[in-house]
Every structure is written in C-alpha cells, then in structure tokens.
Amino acid sequence: MKFHRMKFPRGILALAVAAALTAFGSFAVRAQEADAPPRLSWSFAGPFGIYDPAQLQRGFKIYREVCSNCHSLKLVSFRNLADPGGPGFTEAQAAAIAASFQVTAGPNDQGQMYQRPGQIADYFPPPFPNEQAARAALGGKLPPDMSTLAKARSYEWGFPWFILDAFRMYQEDGPDYIHAIITGYTDPPPGFVLPPGGQYNKYFPGHAIGMPKPLSDGQVQYTDGTPMTVDQYGRDVAAFLMWAAEPTLDARKRLGFQVMIFLIVFTGLLYFTKKRVWHDVLHDAELQRPRAPTEYQH
Amino acid sequence: MSGYSTYKPQSPFMQWLERRLPIASLIHSSFIAYPTPRNLNYWWTFGGILTFMLGVQIVTGVVLAMHYTPQVDFAFDSVESIMRDVNYGWLLRYIHANGASFFFLAVYIHIARGMYYGSYKEPREVLWILGVILYLLMVVTGFMGYVLPWGQMSFWAATVITNLFSALPGIGDPIVTWLWGGYAVGNPTLNRFYSLHYLLPFIIAGVVVLHIWALHVVGQNNPTGVEPKTEKDTVAFTPYATVKDAFFIGLFCILFAYFIFYIPNYLQHSDNYIPANPGQTPTHIVPEWYYLPFYAILRAIPNKLAGVIALGLAIISLAFLPWLDTSRVRSANYRPAYRVFLLVFFAAVIGLGYLGSQEPTGGYVIAARILTLYYFGFLYVILPLLGLFETTKPLPNSISESVLREGSPAGASAPASGA
C-alpha cells in the first residue's frame, strides 16, 4: 500500500509539538513550592530491575526499629517477608519476626480480646489502636499508613519530563521522594516562619512537615558493612517501602519480558502473513492497466 | 448484513441449520465475504482494535469483579488484596486500568480518522451517531470505573463530576442528591457506580452490534472518499482485512504491554493510592488524561452553568457533524483548507488536554479560552462556511484509479506496506 497518508500523523505530531512548546514557553515559569527530589539509581528500575533482598532486609530493619513506632503497615503480612521477590527471609525467619510482635486477637471464650505473639499469617500490627489514639499521642498529627506510601507520593515534573519519563520507564518517583524527605531536613531559611510542631524540610510541599527528623547517622546498626548514614538509610527504607507497595514487581518484569518477546515475534509473523496475503492484490496486472474514464460508468 | 454471501452449506447438518437459523451465512456474509475498499490504510484498523479492547476490558473486568468489594470500608483494601493475594491479580488490574486508557486512545484515533476522511457524511450519518453514542457510554463507564478503587482521586472525581449537575437551576440539587443516593458521595454512590459500571459495557457491546450493522449496510469509507464502483475496488474482508487488523492489533498490544509491565502506574495519579478521605481535599484534583480536554473547556468558562453546558455541547456537537460540514467532498486529502483547519483542531484538543492538567491560573486560563473558542468556532463557523467557499482538488474516478495513480507503475515492485 502506498503511504502518502503518512502526512497525516506527521502533521498532527508537528502541530502538537508546536502547541505544547508554545504552552511550555509561555507559562513554564511557575513557582515550585518544593525542591525537586534527586533522582537516584535503584536496583528495581528499568526493564530488568529487581529488588535487592539485602537492601530490603536493611530497609525492613529501619522500618521495624524506627518507622513502626508511628506508622502502620497494615496491608503487609509477616508471610510476605518470605515471598519470592521480597526481602528473602526464610519462612522460619519470618515466623520468628512475627513472634517478636504482639498482636491483638480474639474475642476468646470469655468474650475478651487478648494479646498474643504474632503468627506468620498475621498482618503487621498498627502502633496505635485507632486514629484518635495516634493523634492524641502525637500532638494531633496522624502518620500515614505505609503499605502503599511509595506509590502514593510523587513529584510533578511537568513538561517535557512527563513525556520523556514514559520512554525512560521512570516509575521511581515515590522512592525518590521518600529518600528526599528523609534527607531533606535543614534549618529554615531566614524569614521562614514554621508553624508550631512543624519541621523544615526542603522537599516537602509547603516545607513545614509534621514528622520530626526520623533518622540520623549511625542510628540503626548494619552488620554487613553498609555505611550507616542518613543517605543510605533513606535509600534502604525507600526500597523497602517500594516493595511493600508493589510486592509483585519482580514477577511483573519477568513475565513482561516473556510477553514482549512473544508479542514481537507473533506480530512479526503477522506482518509477513499480511504481506503474503496482500501480494497478489498489489501486483494485480488487471488493476494496473490504464483505463478510459468511460470504463467507470457502472 | 446479508447480501454478499456466496455461502452454500455443505454438510447435511449445516444445511439443516441454514433452513432454521442462517447464522453461518450471516457470519460468512459479515466477516468473510464482506467487501472492503482495497485502499484502506492502517488508520482503518482501529475499529478492530476497539472491538478487541472491549473484549479485554469485559474479560478482565468480570474476573476483577469476583474479588472486588463495593463497600466504602473495604473497596480500597479489596483492590490492594487483588494486587497482592489474588493469583495474577496485579496483572488483571493493571490490564484493566491501563486498558481504559488504551481504549480511549484507540477511540480518539478512530474518531480523528472519521473526521479526517469525512466518514460521517451521507449515507453514514446513523453509523456516525451510533459512534458518538458509544463514545458517550465509554465516558460514563470509564468515569464510574475510576471511582471504584475508592482512592482520594476516585472520591474527589466523583464529588466534582456529580456536582456539575448542581449548576442546573432549580432541578440541579435534587438531581445531585438522586445521583448520590444521599446527601454526600458515600456508600450508595459507590454501590450504584459499581452496578452501572458492570452493566454499561454490555450496553456498549449491544450498540457496537448496531454500529457494525450500520457499517455493513453502507459499506466502509476509504481514503479517497469515493465509493467503490467495481469489484476491482474492493477485496474480501477475510483474509485481507482480518490479517491487516490482526497485524495492527499485535503492534497495539506491544505498546499496551509496555505500559502494563514496565510503567503500569504512569497514567495513574499517585493520590489514588491514598484511601478516600472525605475530610481532606487533594491540593489538585485532575481527571484521567482522556477527559482533560473537556475538563479544560469546563474550567475555561467563568460561569459554572455555562461551563457545564459547554462541556456537554463539546461532546454532543460531534453528533451534528454530518450537517455542520457542508462540503460534498469527504476526504481531507482533497480538501486543502479543511485539512489545515482540522489539523489545527486536533492540535487544539491536545493543547486543551495539556491545559486541563495544569492549575487554572493566569496564562493557562487565557490559552484555554482561546482553544475553546477555536473548538466551537471550527465546528459551528469554519465547517459550515468552508464547504461553501473551499476549492477542492479533483477526485479520482475510482479507488482503483487512485491506487494506480499514486502507486507504483505496472510491473514495478509494490512499496513496502509497513506501518
């Protein structure tokens, strides 16, 4: 088939780009209310990126020792710690971790709720029994649940990044943001008035964040020689939270590669089938014969 | 749908069936012998792609419904449970959520193709109107589906969109209360949206049957806009159109799979991973990308009622295209002025989409107003006048002649038919 009609998409594309550039050029100067989080390199980025179990275990240690004092993780179960594509704990290790938590169970035969050590099928118990208890203990603030946090936070990169990011498979704005928040505590610039109970964070929208600086150098002990810095803690806990939010990422990318190979081969075969089927139509001598206009009077 | 068939049942059973229910000859006539213009380009494969996407959405949706709980306290967690605990639940949900976007991508290309080649013109008016009805049903179904995960954007999108009806004088507030099933967006709203989200795709499937029926009565338009005149102008649907559609569905699936497996949350708003909270309004409420142009039109107009009317009119006006366009030449390939105005129209819609995603302040509002003006100016001023004044290029005598004129000379090899 002749493709003179290819003018159609190219024309649209040119006009779209022109319109977008005009829009961008005219109004791009827009005050960002927070600094852009630095883009880090993650083991789970890109088409073949998967989680690093050692990093997830370090991140889990931070969650357990620091974050879990205030933040719940209610959609994650202890059994998930032993799931493939996760932190790589054995089932026995996951059961031991579960047993180190007290969970509320019941009611028992007397109609009473009671505390017992966690079992592998239990979910991570929340630090506070309800929202009111959390607010009462934390000066009115409510720490968000961390189960989907890494997918629930992002940064508006604006044009043209939002187009480029589709090609670069950038899906890590959540972990980038979490790492930025953890490392973003600084003194407020002169003239900035912090509301009571607020902390200054250069990456937080509006800058006044309710959470006090959660981590400092050397606070969580690593045994594998990884540097015990806030920057490293931020990377590790952000990776752990990404796993908590998207535990099937490894399986998704593995299956994705197989599906892509299949689709590309299958579509290629369809292309050659199509070419073969249409060959006779495109090489039809009768069609190619010049004819007089009178021949069309049917 | 009959009349093209040369089907003669061979086996005694098929002859027996044919006398009682001629379904085999109906299928043969509609999907095998049906003549399609030989010069259709790949923009014509999006009808097949849309049918495929409807099937994908129904199959994944029915399975998702087996695991989803339409109750405000459990909806968000049940979706997360699908993602975490259901076998391949993450795959089903990512297919379904991204499938909505790809369904709309395909329908926008399909509509743009219809406008470019004048496919709405006599005798295809009813075919076109059925298409506008299908698009409207898709808009409603997509919106209700977006509410079901009951995240922050789900809840606030439901609140903002249903509140549009409150702009209607007098009857507005009772309508909104009736839509909600209460005095705020709540459990009854979620329940009915779920019920309708399950129902409407089957209504869409029914209208698709009418759409294809109407298509098979009047026949397909083609890039020249000249009706087929001889047998040489057409080829049989099978194998020619089927293999071509299949190839392009394959290409479409590669792009679709790229989003599902590598950037599944690219088209989602991150706020929808926060459970719905009626007490906390997101800083910036935006609809899904496929509604953004209409959202920009809504916000471009300072008066709420006028904005809502403009929003409705922007979609409904498409149904009047066969009468707004006064030109007798169908294809934009033979209408140089229309071609330019139309491409600017497409660019304006994309521009409106971008503006719809931005906060409505300063220059953005002015730009949205200019583009909105062009949107309606194109439909109600340019289109009717253009047909009266435009000098069109001479049309080919037939499809075969256009293929001959623009194709390679006899004996030479055919140009590659790559996309």
PDB file of N, CA and C in Angstrom, chain A residues 180-257:
ATOM      1  N   ALA A 180      14.216  11.649  49.570  1.00  0.00           N
ATOM      2  CA  ALA A 180      14.442  13.099  49.654  1.00  0.00           C
ATOM      3  C   ALA A 180      13.912  13.645  50.976  1.00  0.00           C
ATOM      4  N   ILE A 181      12.734  13.184  51.383  1.00  0.00           N
ATOM      5  CA  ILE A 181      12.156  13.679  52.641  1.00  0.00           C
ATOM      6  C   ILE A 181      13.079  13.321  53.811  1.00  0.00           C
ATOM      7  N   ILE A 182      13.568  12.072  53.820  1.00  0.00           N
ATOM      8  CA  ILE A 182      14.392  11.631  54.954  1.00  0.00           C
ATOM      9  C   ILE A 182      15.689  12.422  55.033  1.00  0.00           C
ATOM     10  N   THR A 183      16.211  12.818  53.856  1.00  0.00           N
ATOM     11  CA  THR A 183      17.482  13.551  53.856  1.00  0.00           C
ATOM     12  C   THR A 183      17.270  15.055  53.755  1.00  0.00           C
ATOM     13  N   GLY A 184      16.023  15.507  53.723  1.00  0.00           N
ATOM     14  CA  GLY A 184      15.747  16.915  53.394  1.00  0.00           C
ATOM     15  C   GLY A 184      15.566  17.846  54.579  1.00  0.00           C
ATOM     16  N   TYR A 185      15.854  17.372  55.795  1.00  0.00           N
ATOM     17  CA  TYR A 185      15.681  18.242  56.971  1.00  0.00           C
ATOM     18  C   TYR A 185      16.847  19.216  57.057  1.00  0.00           C
ATOM     19  N   THR A 186      16.552  20.512  57.004  1.00  0.00           N
ATOM     20  CA  THR A 186      17.576  21.549  57.119  1.00  0.00           C
ATOM     21  C   THR A 186      17.028  22.657  58.016  1.00  0.00           C
ATOM     22  N   ASP A 187      17.881  23.605  58.333  1.00  0.00           N
ATOM     23  CA  ASP A 187      17.393  24.775  59.055  1.00  0.00           C
ATOM     24  C   ASP A 187      16.549  25.608  58.102  1.00  0.00           C
ATOM     25  N   PRO A 188      15.459  26.194  58.585  1.00  0.00           N
ATOM     26  CA  PRO A 188      14.646  27.026  57.683  1.00  0.00           C
ATOM     27  C   PRO A 188      15.433  28.238  57.235  1.00  0.00           C
ATOM     28  N   PRO A 189      15.204  28.705  56.003  1.00  0.00           N
ATOM     29  CA  PRO A 189      15.874  29.923  55.548  1.00  0.00           C
ATOM     30  C   PRO A 189      15.394  31.106  56.388  1.00  0.00           C
ATOM     31  N   PRO A 190      16.218  32.162  56.482  1.00  0.00           N
ATOM     32  CA  PRO A 190      15.805  33.301  57.287  1.00  0.00           C
ATOM     33  C   PRO A 190      14.474  33.860  56.800  1.00  0.00           C
ATOM     34  N   GLY A 191      13.604  34.187  57.738  1.00  0.00           N
ATOM     35  CA  GLY A 191      12.323  34.758  57.354  1.00  0.00           C
ATOM     36  C   GLY A 191      11.223  33.727  57.221  1.00  0.00           C
ATOM     37  N   PHE A 192      11.568  32.424  57.203  1.00  0.00           N
ATOM     38  CA  PHE A 192      10.528  31.401  57.080  1.00  0.00           C
ATOM     39  C   PHE A 192       9.958  31.121  58.464  1.00  0.00           C
ATOM     40  N   VAL A 193       8.647  31.287  58.611  1.00  0.00           N
ATOM     41  CA  VAL A 193       8.021  31.081  59.908  1.00  0.00           C
ATOM     42  C   VAL A 193       7.421  29.677  59.956  1.00  0.00           C
ATOM     43  N   LEU A 194       7.975  28.841  60.823  1.00  0.00           N
ATOM     44  CA  LEU A 194       7.461  27.478  60.951  1.00  0.00           C
ATOM     45  C   LEU A 194       6.225  27.481  61.849  1.00  0.00           C
ATOM     46  N   PRO A 195       5.178  26.799  61.442  1.00  0.00           N
ATOM     47  CA  PRO A 195       4.026  26.684  62.351  1.00  0.00           C
ATOM     48  C   PRO A 195       4.409  25.820  63.550  1.00  0.00           C
ATOM     49  N   PRO A 196       3.704  25.945  64.672  1.00  0.00           N
ATOM     50  CA  PRO A 196       4.048  25.164  65.853  1.00  0.00           C
ATOM     51  C   PRO A 196       4.000  23.664  65.559  1.00  0.00           C
ATOM     52  N   GLY A 197       4.990  22.936  66.024  1.00  0.00           N
ATOM     53  CA  GLY A 197       5.030  21.489  65.807  1.00  0.00           C
ATOM     54  C   GLY A 197       5.564  21.108  64.450  1.00  0.00           C
ATOM     55  N   GLY A 198       5.920  22.085  63.609  1.00  0.00           N
ATOM     56  CA  GLY A 198       6.404  21.782  62.266  1.00  0.00           C
ATOM     57  C   GLY A 198       7.920  21.723  62.212  1.00  0.00           C
ATOM     58  N   GLN A 199       8.443  20.995  61.238  1.00  0.00           N
ATOM     59  CA  GLN A 199       9.869  20.927  60.981  1.00  0.00           C
ATOM     60  C   GLN A 199      10.078  21.416  59.553  1.00  0.00           C
ATOM     61  N   TYR A 200      11.248  21.994  59.298  1.00  0.00           N
ATOM     62  CA  TYR A 200      11.512  22.465  57.942  1.00  0.00           C
ATOM     63  C   TYR A 200      12.114  21.335  57.120  1.00  0.00           C
ATOM     64  N   ASN A 201      11.505  21.089  55.939  1.00  0.00           N
ATOM     65  CA  ASN A 201      12.041  20.081  55.023  1.00  0.00           C
ATOM     66  C   ASN A 201      11.980  20.652  53.620  1.00  0.00           C
ATOM     67  N   LYS A 202      13.143  20.706  52.957  1.00  0.00           N
ATOM     68  CA  LYS A 202      13.157  21.411  51.670  1.00  0.00           C
ATOM     69  C   LYS A 202      12.417  20.664  50.568  1.00  0.00           C
ATOM     70  N   TYR A 203      12.145  19.382  50.754  1.00  0.00           N
ATOM     71  CA  TYR A 203      11.443  18.628  49.708  1.00  0.00           C
ATOM     72  C   TYR A 203       9.946  18.469  49.986  1.00  0.00           C
ATOM     73  N   PHE A 204       9.493  18.877  51.146  1.00  0.00           N
ATOM     74  CA  PHE A 204       8.078  18.693  51.485  1.00  0.00           C
ATOM     75  C   PHE A 204       7.261  19.857  50.916  1.00  0.00           C
ATOM     76  N   PRO A 205       6.126  19.570  50.258  1.00  0.00           N
ATOM     77  CA  PRO A 205       5.314  20.668  49.723  1.00  0.00           C
ATOM     78  C   PRO A 205       4.916  21.624  50.849  1.00  0.00           C
ATOM     79  N   GLY A 206       5.255  22.889  50.712  1.00  0.00           N
ATOM     80  CA  GLY A 206       4.973  23.857  51.760  1.00  0.00           C
ATOM     81  C   GLY A 206       6.054  23.907  52.825  1.00  0.00           C
ATOM     82  N   HIS A 207       6.969  22.946  52.801  1.00  0.00           N
ATOM     83  CA  HIS A 207       8.166  22.890  53.658  1.00  0.00           C
ATOM     84  C   HIS A 207       7.928  22.548  55.114  1.00  0.00           C
ATOM     85  N   ALA A 208       6.725  22.798  55.656  1.00  0.00           N
ATOM     86  CA  ALA A 208       6.508  22.530  57.082  1.00  0.00           C
ATOM     87  C   ALA A 208       5.939  21.123  57.238  1.00  0.00           C
ATOM     88  N   ILE A 209       6.794  20.205  57.647  1.00  0.00           N
ATOM     89  CA  ILE A 209       6.379  18.806  57.757  1.00  0.00           C
ATOM     90  C   ILE A 209       6.140  18.490  59.235  1.00  0.00           C
ATOM     91  N   GLY A 210       5.133  17.639  59.485  1.00  0.00           N
ATOM     92  CA  GLY A 210       4.794  17.318  60.868  1.00  0.00           C
ATOM     93  C   GLY A 210       5.766  16.342  61.502  1.00  0.00           C
ATOM     94  N   MET A 211       6.366  15.478  60.675  1.00  0.00           N
ATOM     95  CA  MET A 211       7.235  14.424  61.207  1.00  0.00           C
ATOM     96  C   MET A 211       8.590  15.004  61.628  1.00  0.00           C
ATOM     97  N   PRO A 212       9.041  14.786  62.877  1.00  0.00           N
ATOM     98  CA  PRO A 212      10.392  15.204  63.248  1.00  0.00           C
ATOM     99  C   PRO A 212      11.413  14.388  62.471  1.00  0.00           C
ATOM    100  N   LYS A 213      12.633  14.909  62.351  1.00  0.00           N
ATOM    101  CA  LYS A 213      13.693  14.208  61.622  1.00  0.00           C
ATOM    102  C   LYS A 213      13.808  12.780  62.168  1.00  0.00           C
ATOM    103  N   PRO A 214      13.506  11.757  61.322  1.00  0.00           N
ATOM    104  CA  PRO A 214      13.381  10.403  61.867  1.00  0.00           C
ATOM    105  C   PRO A 214      14.700   9.662  62.046  1.00  0.00           C
ATOM    106  N   LEU A 215      15.696   9.987  61.250  1.00  0.00           N
ATOM    107  CA  LEU A 215      16.931   9.186  61.231  1.00  0.00           C
ATOM    108  C   LEU A 215      18.152  10.082  61.282  1.00  0.00           C
ATOM    109  N   SER A 216      19.156   9.662  62.053  1.00  0.00           N
ATOM    110  CA  SER A 216      20.450  10.346  61.996  1.00  0.00           C
ATOM    111  C   SER A 216      21.554   9.305  61.824  1.00  0.00           C
ATOM    112  N   ASP A 217      22.733   9.764  61.454  1.00  0.00           N
ATOM    113  CA  ASP A 217      23.847   8.852  61.151  1.00  0.00           C
ATOM    114  C   ASP A 217      24.100   7.893  62.307  1.00  0.00           C
ATOM    115  N   GLY A 218      24.265   6.617  61.976  1.00  0.00           N
ATOM    116  CA  GLY A 218      24.635   5.620  62.984  1.00  0.00           C
ATOM    117  C   GLY A 218      23.492   5.137  63.864  1.00  0.00           C
ATOM    118  N   GLN A 219      22.265   5.605  63.595  1.00  0.00           N
ATOM    119  CA  GLN A 219      21.143   5.277  64.489  1.00  0.00           C
ATOM    120  C   GLN A 219      20.746   3.798  64.406  1.00  0.00           C
ATOM    121  N   VAL A 220      20.740   3.246  63.193  1.00  0.00           N
ATOM    122  CA  VAL A 220      20.369   1.841  63.013  1.00  0.00           C
ATOM    123  C   VAL A 220      21.641   1.065  62.681  1.00  0.00           C
ATOM    124  N   GLN A 221      21.877  -0.028  63.420  1.00  0.00           N
ATOM    125  CA  GLN A 221      23.125  -0.782  63.255  1.00  0.00           C
ATOM    126  C   GLN A 221      23.028  -1.717  62.048  1.00  0.00           C
ATOM    127  N   TYR A 222      23.940  -1.564  61.089  1.00  0.00           N
ATOM    128  CA  TYR A 222      24.054  -2.509  59.982  1.00  0.00           C
ATOM    129  C   TYR A 222      25.198  -3.474  60.303  1.00  0.00           C
ATOM    130  N   THR A 223      25.020  -4.746  59.960  1.00  0.00           N
ATOM    131  CA  THR A 223      26.064  -5.726  60.254  1.00  0.00           C
ATOM    132  C   THR A 223      26.821  -6.145  59.000  1.00  0.00           C
ATOM    133  N   ASP A 224      26.393  -5.641  57.829  1.00  0.00           N
ATOM    134  CA  ASP A 224      27.024  -6.116  56.587  1.00  0.00           C
ATOM    135  C   ASP A 224      28.011  -5.112  56.013  1.00  0.00           C
ATOM    136  N   GLY A 225      28.393  -4.124  56.814  1.00  0.00           N
ATOM    137  CA  GLY A 225      29.393  -3.178  56.340  1.00  0.00           C
ATOM    138  C   GLY A 225      28.846  -2.031  55.519  1.00  0.00           C
ATOM    139  N   THR A 226      27.533  -1.991  55.276  1.00  0.00           N
ATOM    140  CA  THR A 226      26.931  -0.881  54.539  1.00  0.00           C
ATOM    141  C   THR A 226      27.065   0.398  55.374  1.00  0.00           C
ATOM    142  N   PRO A 227      27.393   1.526  54.727  1.00  0.00           N
ATOM    143  CA  PRO A 227      27.557   2.760  55.504  1.00  0.00           C
ATOM    144  C   PRO A 227      26.292   3.130  56.282  1.00  0.00           C
ATOM    145  N   MET A 228      26.472   3.527  57.548  1.00  0.00           N
ATOM    146  CA  MET A 228      25.317   3.840  58.394  1.00  0.00           C
ATOM    147  C   MET A 228      25.094   5.349  58.385  1.00  0.00           C
ATOM    148  N   THR A 229      24.692   5.836  57.199  1.00  0.00           N
ATOM    149  CA  THR A 229      24.445   7.265  57.026  1.00  0.00           C
ATOM    150  C   THR A 229      22.967   7.493  56.760  1.00  0.00           C
ATOM    151  N   VAL A 230      22.521   8.715  56.974  1.00  0.00           N
ATOM    152  CA  VAL A 230      21.117   9.046  56.710  1.00  0.00           C
ATOM    153  C   VAL A 230      20.796   8.799  55.239  1.00  0.00           C
ATOM    154  N   ASP A 231      21.743   9.162  54.363  1.00  0.00           N
ATOM    155  CA  ASP A 231      21.508   8.962  52.929  1.00  0.00           C
ATOM    156  C   ASP A 231      21.261   7.486  52.618  1.00  0.00           C
ATOM    157  N   GLN A 232      22.096   6.603  53.184  1.00  0.00           N
ATOM    158  CA  GLN A 232      21.935   5.170  52.938  1.00  0.00           C
ATOM    159  C   GLN A 232      20.647   4.656  53.585  1.00  0.00           C
ATOM    160  N   TYR A 233      20.354   5.121  54.796  1.00  0.00           N
ATOM    161  CA  TYR A 233      19.098   4.720  55.445  1.00  0.00           C
ATOM    162  C   TYR A 233      17.900   5.087  54.565  1.00  0.00           C
ATOM    163  N   GLY A 234      17.971   6.299  54.003  1.00  0.00           N
ATOM    164  CA  GLY A 234      16.872   6.772  53.154  1.00  0.00           C
ATOM    165  C   GLY A 234      16.683   5.875  51.942  1.00  0.00           C
ATOM    166  N   ARG A 235      17.784   5.490  51.321  1.00  0.00           N
ATOM    167  CA  ARG A 235      17.711   4.598  50.154  1.00  0.00           C
ATOM    168  C   ARG A 235      17.103   3.251  50.548  1.00  0.00           C
ATOM    169  N   ASP A 236      17.585   2.711  51.672  1.00  0.00           N
ATOM    170  CA  ASP A 236      17.161   1.367  52.048  1.00  0.00           C
ATOM    171  C   ASP A 236      15.694   1.330  52.459  1.00  0.00           C
ATOM    172  N   VAL A 237      15.263   2.300  53.246  1.00  0.00           N
ATOM    173  CA  VAL A 237      13.870   2.255  53.699  1.00  0.00           C
ATOM    174  C   VAL A 237      12.934   2.587  52.534  1.00  0.00           C
ATOM    175  N   ALA A 238      13.384   3.449  51.600  1.00  0.00           N
ATOM    176  CA  ALA A 238      12.553   3.754  50.434  1.00  0.00           C
ATOM    177  C   ALA A 238      12.397   2.507  49.563  1.00  0.00           C
ATOM    178  N   ALA A 239      13.486   1.731  49.413  1.00  0.00           N
ATOM    179  CA  ALA A 239      13.402   0.488  48.637  1.00  0.00           C
ATOM    180  C   ALA A 239      12.450  -0.490  49.324  1.00  0.00           C
ATOM    181  N   PHE A 240      12.558  -0.588  50.656  1.00  0.00           N
ATOM    182  CA  PHE A 240      11.666  -1.490  51.392  1.00  0.00           C
ATOM    183  C   PHE A 240      10.200  -1.070  51.209  1.00  0.00           C
ATOM    184  N   LEU A 241       9.944   0.231  51.267  1.00  0.00           N
ATOM    185  CA  LEU A 241       8.556   0.699  51.128  1.00  0.00           C
ATOM    186  C   LEU A 241       8.048   0.502  49.703  1.00  0.00           C
ATOM    187  N   MET A 242       8.950   0.583  48.722  1.00  0.00           N
ATOM    188  CA  MET A 242       8.534   0.301  47.347  1.00  0.00           C
ATOM    189  C   MET A 242       8.107  -1.159  47.230  1.00  0.00           C
ATOM    190  N   TRP A 243       8.880  -2.042  47.888  1.00  0.00           N
ATOM    191  CA  TRP A 243       8.489  -3.454  47.874  1.00  0.00           C
ATOM    192  C   TRP A 243       7.140  -3.643  48.588  1.00  0.00           C
ATOM    193  N   ALA A 244       6.967  -2.942  49.720  1.00  0.00           N
ATOM    194  CA  ALA A 244       5.704  -3.068  50.466  1.00  0.00           C
ATOM    195  C   ALA A 244       4.521  -2.625  49.613  1.00  0.00           C
ATOM    196  N   ALA A 245       4.740  -1.603  48.773  1.00  0.00           N
ATOM    197  CA  ALA A 245       3.662  -1.076  47.941  1.00  0.00           C
ATOM    198  C   ALA A 245       3.470  -1.902  46.675  1.00  0.00           C
ATOM    199  N   GLU A 246       4.538  -2.492  46.168  1.00  0.00           N
ATOM    200  CA  GLU A 246       4.495  -3.203  44.874  1.00  0.00           C
ATOM    201  C   GLU A 246       5.246  -4.523  45.021  1.00  0.00           C
ATOM    202  N   PRO A 247       4.714  -5.476  45.802  1.00  0.00           N
ATOM    203  CA  PRO A 247       5.470  -6.701  46.070  1.00  0.00           C
ATOM    204  C   PRO A 247       5.606  -7.615  44.862  1.00  0.00           C
ATOM    205  N   THR A 248       4.842  -7.366  43.792  1.00  0.00           N
ATOM    206  CA  THR A 248       4.881  -8.258  42.634  1.00  0.00           C
ATOM    207  C   THR A 248       5.749  -7.698  41.509  1.00  0.00           C
ATOM    208  N   LEU A 249       6.579  -6.705  41.807  1.00  0.00           N
ATOM    209  CA  LEU A 249       7.376  -6.055  40.749  1.00  0.00           C
ATOM    210  C   LEU A 249       8.290  -7.048  40.019  1.00  0.00           C
ATOM    211  N   ASP A 250       8.966  -7.917  40.773  1.00  0.00           N
ATOM    212  CA  ASP A 250       9.876  -8.875  40.131  1.00  0.00           C
ATOM    213  C   ASP A 250       9.119  -9.778  39.160  1.00  0.00           C
ATOM    214  N   ALA A 251       7.991 -10.325  39.630  1.00  0.00           N
ATOM    215  CA  ALA A 251       7.188 -11.220  38.790  1.00  0.00           C
ATOM    216  C   ALA A 251       6.667 -10.480  37.565  1.00  0.00           C
ATOM    217  N   ARG A 252       6.284  -9.227  37.780  1.00  0.00           N
ATOM    218  CA  ARG A 252       5.747  -8.423  36.673  1.00  0.00           C
ATOM    219  C   ARG A 252       6.795  -8.248  35.583  1.00  0.00           C
ATOM    220  N   LYS A 253       8.021  -7.893  35.961  1.00  0.00           N
ATOM    221  CA  LYS A 253       9.037  -7.648  34.933  1.00  0.00           C
ATOM    222  C   LYS A 253       9.487  -8.945  34.265  1.00  0.00           C
ATOM    223  N   ARG A 254       9.508 -10.039  35.020  1.00  0.00           N
ATOM    224  CA  ARG A 254       9.891 -11.314  34.425  1.00  0.00           C
ATOM    225  C   ARG A 254       8.853 -11.741  33.392  1.00  0.00           C
ATOM    226  N   LEU A 255       7.568 -11.674  33.776  1.00  0.00           N
ATOM    227  CA  LEU A 255       6.509 -12.035  32.836  1.00  0.00           C
ATOM    228  C   LEU A 255       6.470 -11.051  31.670  1.00  0.00           C
ATOM    229  N   GLY A 256       6.721  -9.783  31.976  1.00  0.00           N
ATOM    230  CA  GLY A 256       6.701  -8.751  30.941  1.00  0.00           C
ATOM    231  C   GLY A 256       7.687  -9.040  29.831  1.00  0.00           C
ATOM    232  N   PHE A 257       8.879  -9.484  30.192  1.00  0.00           N
ATOM    233  CA  PHE A 257       9.890  -9.785  29.177  1.00  0.00           C
ATOM    234  C   PHE A 257       9.416 -10.922  28.280  1.00  0.00           C
TER     235      PHE A 257
END
